[in-house]
Structure formats: C-alpha cells, structure tokens
Amino acid sequence: MRSLGIVIVVAVVLTGCSEILAAFLVSVDIPQDSYTVAEGRTWQVPVNISGCDSTVPDNCVTWHSDNGCVVRFGTGATATTVHFGTARVDVEVDGGTSSDHADVTVTQQTPVRLQLAERFLPVAHDGTGVLAVRLFDASDHELRRPATFTSADTTVVVVLGVDPGCNGMWPDGVQIGGVRAGSTFVFARFDNLVDSSAVTVQ
C-alpha cells in the first residue's frame, strides 16, 4: 500500500509538472507593432499562438485593450474599433508565461446618416421613455458621436437627459418625459444630420 501511495504521489507530481511545462511552451506573437484600422469596424487582431493543446488556440490566451472606448474586444481576438483614437492591445498566455502587444490607431470616419431607433414612441403622462440613436458612415458602419436632442414642444415632451456611452464621450440615446397628453417630435442632431421621432403622450 505504501508503494502504491508513492506511485500515486509521483503520478500527481508528474502530471502537475507536465501541465506547468505545457503552459511555458505556449507562446504568442502579434506580427506587427502597430495597426491602423478605420472606426466602426470589427476585425481579427493578427496573432500567432503556438504550443496550445486546445483545438481553439484562443482558449489559451486573454486579450485586453487599455482603452475600451477606442478598441473593444468581443470573443477571442475579435475586436471592434468603437471610436477614433489610439489604444494598446495586449494578448497574454493564461498563466502569464508569454505576452505581446500592439498599438492600434483608429482613423476617423465621416457620419453620413443619423437614425433614432423608433419612428413612433408612446409615453405615459408623467412617464418616461428612451430613444436610442445611431450614426453610420457611407459604408453603413456604426459610428459614435455626441448628438444633441430637442423637443419640438416642451409643453408635451421634455428632454430629461442622455444615456451616456463610454464615460459620456457620446450619448447612446436620450431619455424623455411626458408632460401632458398630446403629440410632438423629438429631434436628434449631429452637425447637419437630423432625424426625428413622433412621440405621443397618452
């Protein structure tokens, strides 16, 4: 029994050592030190992962952006360029045995279309509602910009405030409040782009 116990202990130790060794054998490399990507795009950050025994190499690493308002990661190396600016992206082998990074410059695109999410929005008297806003470039990629909001008739509907996106860099939408029964329009604007939603207070 004692010899069997020794064998089990040795086996556990060897297994643990092999797992540690395997982790040290995993390495990552981002081929370039820097990348330039247009804003509003979803792309795969190029990376070489070697030594990973998983059928999905991304399972062996973790991605991070130092500025999620510029570059935001989804699953694995899939990233979205949220807003123009710069960010550093890092990839690290789970366990910290190997890592690499690259600088990403997100180039500014021009919005050509602004769209409120609802064409018609009912709001209860003394109630509130939220209108989401989106902007797009000529290729229909979504952009983020500081749109402003106004009510055509503040005796019917008032703008209560915005739904701040990414620490207030842009509004994801606007919160409105019903004052009295009636109908009016709420406008969203950015530069020369305008859209409106019909709001009915019941």
GROMACS .gro file of C-alpha atoms in nm, residues 23-121:
model
   99
   23ALA     CA    1   0.194   2.633  -2.010
   24PHE     CA    2   0.554   2.750  -2.050
   25LEU     CA    3   0.564   2.605  -2.403
   26VAL     CA    4   0.272   2.822  -2.519
   27SER     CA    5   0.385   3.143  -2.686
   28VAL     CA    6   0.210   3.435  -2.858
   29ASP     CA    7   0.327   3.683  -3.117
   30ILE     CA    8   0.145   3.976  -3.278
   31PRO     CA    9   0.323   4.009  -3.616
   32GLN     CA   10   0.332   4.390  -3.624
   33ASP     CA   11   0.397   4.652  -3.360
   34SER     CA   12   0.117   4.876  -3.484
   35TYR     CA   13  -0.202   4.868  -3.691
   36THR     CA   14  -0.429   5.131  -3.846
   37VAL     CA   15  -0.799   5.049  -3.872
   38ALA     CA   16  -1.099   5.265  -3.965
   39GLU     CA   17  -1.351   5.325  -3.687
   40GLY     CA   18  -1.669   5.122  -3.679
   41ARG     CA   19  -1.503   4.802  -3.799
   42THR     CA   20  -1.499   4.458  -3.641
   43TRP     CA   21  -1.177   4.277  -3.717
   44GLN     CA   22  -0.945   3.999  -3.606
   45VAL     CA   23  -0.621   4.116  -3.448
   46PRO     CA   24  -0.348   3.910  -3.619
   47VAL     CA   25  -0.173   3.676  -3.375
   48ASN     CA   26   0.037   3.361  -3.385
   49ILE     CA   27  -0.028   3.119  -3.099
   50SER     CA   28   0.199   2.818  -3.073
   51GLY     CA   29   0.214   2.531  -2.827
   52CYS     CA   30  -0.153   2.545  -2.728
   53ASP     CA   31  -0.301   2.196  -2.693
   54SER     CA   32  -0.659   2.325  -2.728
   55THR     CA   33  -0.848   2.280  -3.053
   56VAL     CA   34  -0.928   2.652  -3.019
   57PRO     CA   35  -0.595   2.835  -2.965
   58ASP     CA   36  -0.776   3.146  -2.837
   59ASN     CA   37  -0.869   2.939  -2.530
   60CYS     CA   38  -0.505   2.962  -2.420
   61VAL     CA   39  -0.482   3.340  -2.421
   62THR     CA   40  -0.655   3.651  -2.289
   63TRP     CA   41  -0.697   3.979  -2.478
   64HIS     CA   42  -0.712   4.327  -2.327
   65SER     CA   43  -0.743   4.684  -2.454
   66ASP     CA   44  -0.617   4.975  -2.247
   67ASN     CA   45  -0.892   5.196  -2.393
   68GLY     CA   46  -1.225   5.023  -2.440
   69CYS     CA   47  -1.375   5.346  -2.578
   70VAL     CA   48  -1.146   5.310  -2.882
   71VAL     CA   49  -1.092   4.935  -2.921
   72ARG     CA   50  -1.323   4.685  -2.754
   73PHE     CA   51  -1.279   4.307  -2.754
   74GLY     CA   52  -1.558   4.057  -2.804
   75THR     CA   53  -1.467   3.689  -2.830
   76GLY     CA   54  -1.101   3.595  -2.861
   77ALA     CA   55  -0.906   3.821  -3.098
   78THR     CA   56  -1.224   3.975  -3.241
   79ALA     CA   57  -1.217   4.349  -3.173
   80THR     CA   58  -1.435   4.646  -3.265
   81THR     CA   59  -1.294   4.990  -3.337
   82VAL     CA   60  -1.552   5.185  -3.140
   83HIS     CA   61  -1.423   5.541  -3.182
   84PHE     CA   62  -1.131   5.718  -3.345
   85GLY     CA   63  -0.820   5.748  -3.128
   86THR     CA   64  -0.540   5.520  -3.011
   87ALA     CA   65  -0.531   5.212  -2.792
   88ARG     CA   66  -0.283   4.945  -2.694
   89VAL     CA   67  -0.399   4.586  -2.725
   90ASP     CA   68  -0.235   4.311  -2.524
   91VAL     CA   69  -0.251   3.934  -2.555
   92GLU     CA   70  -0.124   3.712  -2.274
   93VAL     CA   71  -0.097   3.339  -2.231
   94ASP     CA   72  -0.314   3.226  -1.942
   95GLY     CA   73  -0.069   3.198  -1.656
   96GLY     CA   74   0.141   3.491  -1.774
   97THR     CA   75   0.419   3.289  -1.937
   98SER     CA   76   0.418   3.484  -2.264
   99SER     CA   77   0.264   3.808  -2.391
  100ASP     CA   78   0.278   4.058  -2.671
  101HIS     CA   79   0.117   4.390  -2.759
  102ALA     CA   80   0.050   4.628  -3.046
  103ASP     CA   81  -0.059   4.989  -3.084
  104VAL     CA   82  -0.382   5.047  -3.275
  105THR     CA   83  -0.466   5.376  -3.442
  106VAL     CA   84  -0.835   5.410  -3.525
  107THR     CA   85  -0.892   5.658  -3.806
  108GLN     CA   86  -1.188   5.895  -3.803
  109GLN     CA   87  -1.472   5.834  -4.049
  110THR     CA   88  -1.743   6.077  -4.155
  111PRO     CA   89  -2.101   6.015  -4.043
  112VAL     CA   90  -2.349   6.042  -4.330
  113ARG     CA   91  -2.663   5.918  -4.158
  114LEU     CA   92  -2.819   5.959  -3.813
  115GLN     CA   93  -3.105   5.738  -3.702
  116LEU     CA   94  -3.329   5.729  -3.398
  117ALA     CA   95  -3.438   5.378  -3.308
  118GLU     CA   96  -3.813   5.447  -3.300
  119ARG     CA   97  -4.025   5.626  -3.559
  120PHE     CA   98  -4.318   5.643  -3.316
  121LEU     CA   99  -4.292   5.626  -2.938
   0.00000   0.00000   0.00000
